XYZ file of N, CA and C in Angstrom:
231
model
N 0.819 -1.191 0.000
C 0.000 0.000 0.000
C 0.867 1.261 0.000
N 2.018 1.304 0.669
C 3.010 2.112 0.742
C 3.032 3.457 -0.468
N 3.931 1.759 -1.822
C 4.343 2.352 -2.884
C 2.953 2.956 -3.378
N 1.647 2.178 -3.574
C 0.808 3.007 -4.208
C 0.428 4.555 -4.037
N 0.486 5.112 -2.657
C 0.327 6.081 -2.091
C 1.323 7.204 -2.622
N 2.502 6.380 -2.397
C 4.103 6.955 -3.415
C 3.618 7.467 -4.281
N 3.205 6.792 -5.037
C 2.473 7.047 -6.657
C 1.777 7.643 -6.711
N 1.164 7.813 -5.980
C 0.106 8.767 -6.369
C 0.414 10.270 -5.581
N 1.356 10.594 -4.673
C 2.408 11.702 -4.371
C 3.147 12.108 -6.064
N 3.733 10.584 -6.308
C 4.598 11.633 -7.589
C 3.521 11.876 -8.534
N 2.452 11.688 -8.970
C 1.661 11.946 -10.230
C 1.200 13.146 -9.817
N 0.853 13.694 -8.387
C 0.369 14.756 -8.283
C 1.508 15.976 -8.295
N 2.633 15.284 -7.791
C 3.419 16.336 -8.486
C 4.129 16.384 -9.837
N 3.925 15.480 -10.708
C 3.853 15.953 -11.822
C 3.049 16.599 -12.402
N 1.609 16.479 -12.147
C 0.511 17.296 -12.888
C 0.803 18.539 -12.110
N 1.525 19.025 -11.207
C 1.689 20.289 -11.253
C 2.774 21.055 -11.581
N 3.616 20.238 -11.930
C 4.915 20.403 -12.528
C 4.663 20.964 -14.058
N 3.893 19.999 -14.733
C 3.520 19.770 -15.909
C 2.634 21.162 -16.198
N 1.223 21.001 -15.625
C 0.722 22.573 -15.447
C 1.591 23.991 -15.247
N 2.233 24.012 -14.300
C 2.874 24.859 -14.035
C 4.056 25.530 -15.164
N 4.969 24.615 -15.789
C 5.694 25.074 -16.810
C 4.982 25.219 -18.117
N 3.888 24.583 -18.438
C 2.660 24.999 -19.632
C 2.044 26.642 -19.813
N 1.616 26.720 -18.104
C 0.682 28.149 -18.076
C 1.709 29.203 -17.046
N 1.546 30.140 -17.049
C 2.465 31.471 -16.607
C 1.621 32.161 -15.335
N 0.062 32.022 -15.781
C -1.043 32.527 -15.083
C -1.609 31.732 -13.182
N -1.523 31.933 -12.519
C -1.338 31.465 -11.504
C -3.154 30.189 -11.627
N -4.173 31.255 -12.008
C -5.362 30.896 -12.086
C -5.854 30.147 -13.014
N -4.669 29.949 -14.296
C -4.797 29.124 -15.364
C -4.303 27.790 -14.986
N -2.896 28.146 -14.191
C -2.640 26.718 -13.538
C -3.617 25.536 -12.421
N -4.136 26.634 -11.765
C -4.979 26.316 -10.879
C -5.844 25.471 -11.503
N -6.663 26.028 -12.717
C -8.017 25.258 -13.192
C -7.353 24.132 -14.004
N -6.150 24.369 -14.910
C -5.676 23.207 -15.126
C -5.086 21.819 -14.434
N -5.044 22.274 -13.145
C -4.548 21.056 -12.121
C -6.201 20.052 -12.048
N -6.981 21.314 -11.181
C -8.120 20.792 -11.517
C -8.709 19.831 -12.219
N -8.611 20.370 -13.533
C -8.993 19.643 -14.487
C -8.287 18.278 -14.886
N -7.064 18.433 -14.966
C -6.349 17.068 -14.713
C -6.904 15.896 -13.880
N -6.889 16.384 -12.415
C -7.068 15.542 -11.650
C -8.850 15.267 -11.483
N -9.729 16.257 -12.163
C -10.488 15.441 -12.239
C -11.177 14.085 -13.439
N -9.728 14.437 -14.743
C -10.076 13.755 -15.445
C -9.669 12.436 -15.218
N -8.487 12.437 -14.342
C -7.941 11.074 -13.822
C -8.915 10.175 -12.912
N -9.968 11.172 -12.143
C -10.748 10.554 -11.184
C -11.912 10.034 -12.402
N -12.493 10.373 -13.620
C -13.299 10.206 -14.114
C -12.878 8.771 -14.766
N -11.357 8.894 -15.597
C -10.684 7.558 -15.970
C -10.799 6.662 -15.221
N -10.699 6.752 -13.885
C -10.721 5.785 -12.444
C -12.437 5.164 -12.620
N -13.050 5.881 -12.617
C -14.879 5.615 -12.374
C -14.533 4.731 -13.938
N -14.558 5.121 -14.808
C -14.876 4.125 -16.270
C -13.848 2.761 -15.986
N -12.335 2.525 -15.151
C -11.783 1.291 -15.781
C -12.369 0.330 -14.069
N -13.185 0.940 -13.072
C -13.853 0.698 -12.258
C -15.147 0.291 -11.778
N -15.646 1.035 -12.858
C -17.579 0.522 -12.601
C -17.861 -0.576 -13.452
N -18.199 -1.531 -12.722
C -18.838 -2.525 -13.913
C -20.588 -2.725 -14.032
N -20.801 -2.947 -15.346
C -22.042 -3.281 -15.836
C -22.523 -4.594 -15.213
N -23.708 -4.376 -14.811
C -24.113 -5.828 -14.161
C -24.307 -6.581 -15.481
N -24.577 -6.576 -16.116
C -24.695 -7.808 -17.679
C -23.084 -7.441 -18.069
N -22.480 -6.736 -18.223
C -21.336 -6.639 -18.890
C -20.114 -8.258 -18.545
N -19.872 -8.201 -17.647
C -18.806 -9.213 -17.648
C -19.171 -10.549 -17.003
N -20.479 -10.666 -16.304
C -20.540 -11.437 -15.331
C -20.099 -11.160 -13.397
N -20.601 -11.862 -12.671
C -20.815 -11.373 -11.031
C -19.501 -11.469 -10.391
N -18.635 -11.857 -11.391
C -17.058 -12.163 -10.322
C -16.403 -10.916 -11.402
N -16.695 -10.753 -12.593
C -15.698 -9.219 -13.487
C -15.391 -8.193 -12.318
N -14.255 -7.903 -12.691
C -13.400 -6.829 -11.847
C -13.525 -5.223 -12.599
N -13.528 -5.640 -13.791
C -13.241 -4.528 -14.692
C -14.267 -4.245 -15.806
N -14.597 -3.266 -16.434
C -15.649 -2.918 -17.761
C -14.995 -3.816 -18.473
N -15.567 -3.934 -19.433
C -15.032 -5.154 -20.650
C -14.104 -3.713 -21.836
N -13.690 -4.095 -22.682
C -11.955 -3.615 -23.072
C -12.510 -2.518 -23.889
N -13.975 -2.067 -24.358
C -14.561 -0.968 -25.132
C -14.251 0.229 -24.427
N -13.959 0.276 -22.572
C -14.012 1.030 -21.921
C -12.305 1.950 -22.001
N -11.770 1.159 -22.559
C -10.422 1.809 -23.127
C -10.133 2.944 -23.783
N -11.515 2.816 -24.933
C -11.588 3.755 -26.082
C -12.054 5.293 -25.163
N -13.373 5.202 -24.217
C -13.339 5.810 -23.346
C -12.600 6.644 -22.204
N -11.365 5.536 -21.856
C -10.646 6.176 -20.761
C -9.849 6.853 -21.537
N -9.515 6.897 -22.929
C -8.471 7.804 -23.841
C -9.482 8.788 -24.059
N -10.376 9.016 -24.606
C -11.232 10.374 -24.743
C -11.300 10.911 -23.700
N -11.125 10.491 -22.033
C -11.451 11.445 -21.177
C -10.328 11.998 -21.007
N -9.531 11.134 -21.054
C -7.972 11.564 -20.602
C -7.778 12.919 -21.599
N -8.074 12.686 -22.840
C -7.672 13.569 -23.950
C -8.364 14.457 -23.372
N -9.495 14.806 -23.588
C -10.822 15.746 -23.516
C -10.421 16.666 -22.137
N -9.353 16.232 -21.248
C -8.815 16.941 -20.072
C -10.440 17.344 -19.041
């Protein structure tokens, strides 16, 4: 559990790393962190929720269409 936590320390400071050298504007960075991290939480809900008909009562995951999805959100910021 450690490292995951790790991980998710460095991603948040990359998305502000990343934001930060992109925008100059303090308030542009701001909404862009935002927006990042809520598109990551939205990616999280799609490779997470499963369809009750979709995979069956033991599926862990959406079935692999949900891919095409987690790239449009990601993109779509």
């Amino acid at each position: 559990m450690r490292h995951r936590v790790k991980n998710l320390f460095a991603l948040a400071s990359a998305i502000v790393s990343i934001s930060a050298r992109a925008l100059g504007n303090v308030d542009d960075v701001l909404r862009a962190i935002q927006s990042r991290l809520t598109s990551l939480a939205r990616a999280h809900e799609l490779t997470m929720t499963v369809k009750p008909d979709a995979c069956g009562p033991k599926c862990q995951t959406r079935p692999p269409s949900s891919a095409i999805l987690l790239g449009k959100t990601l993109l779509m910021g």
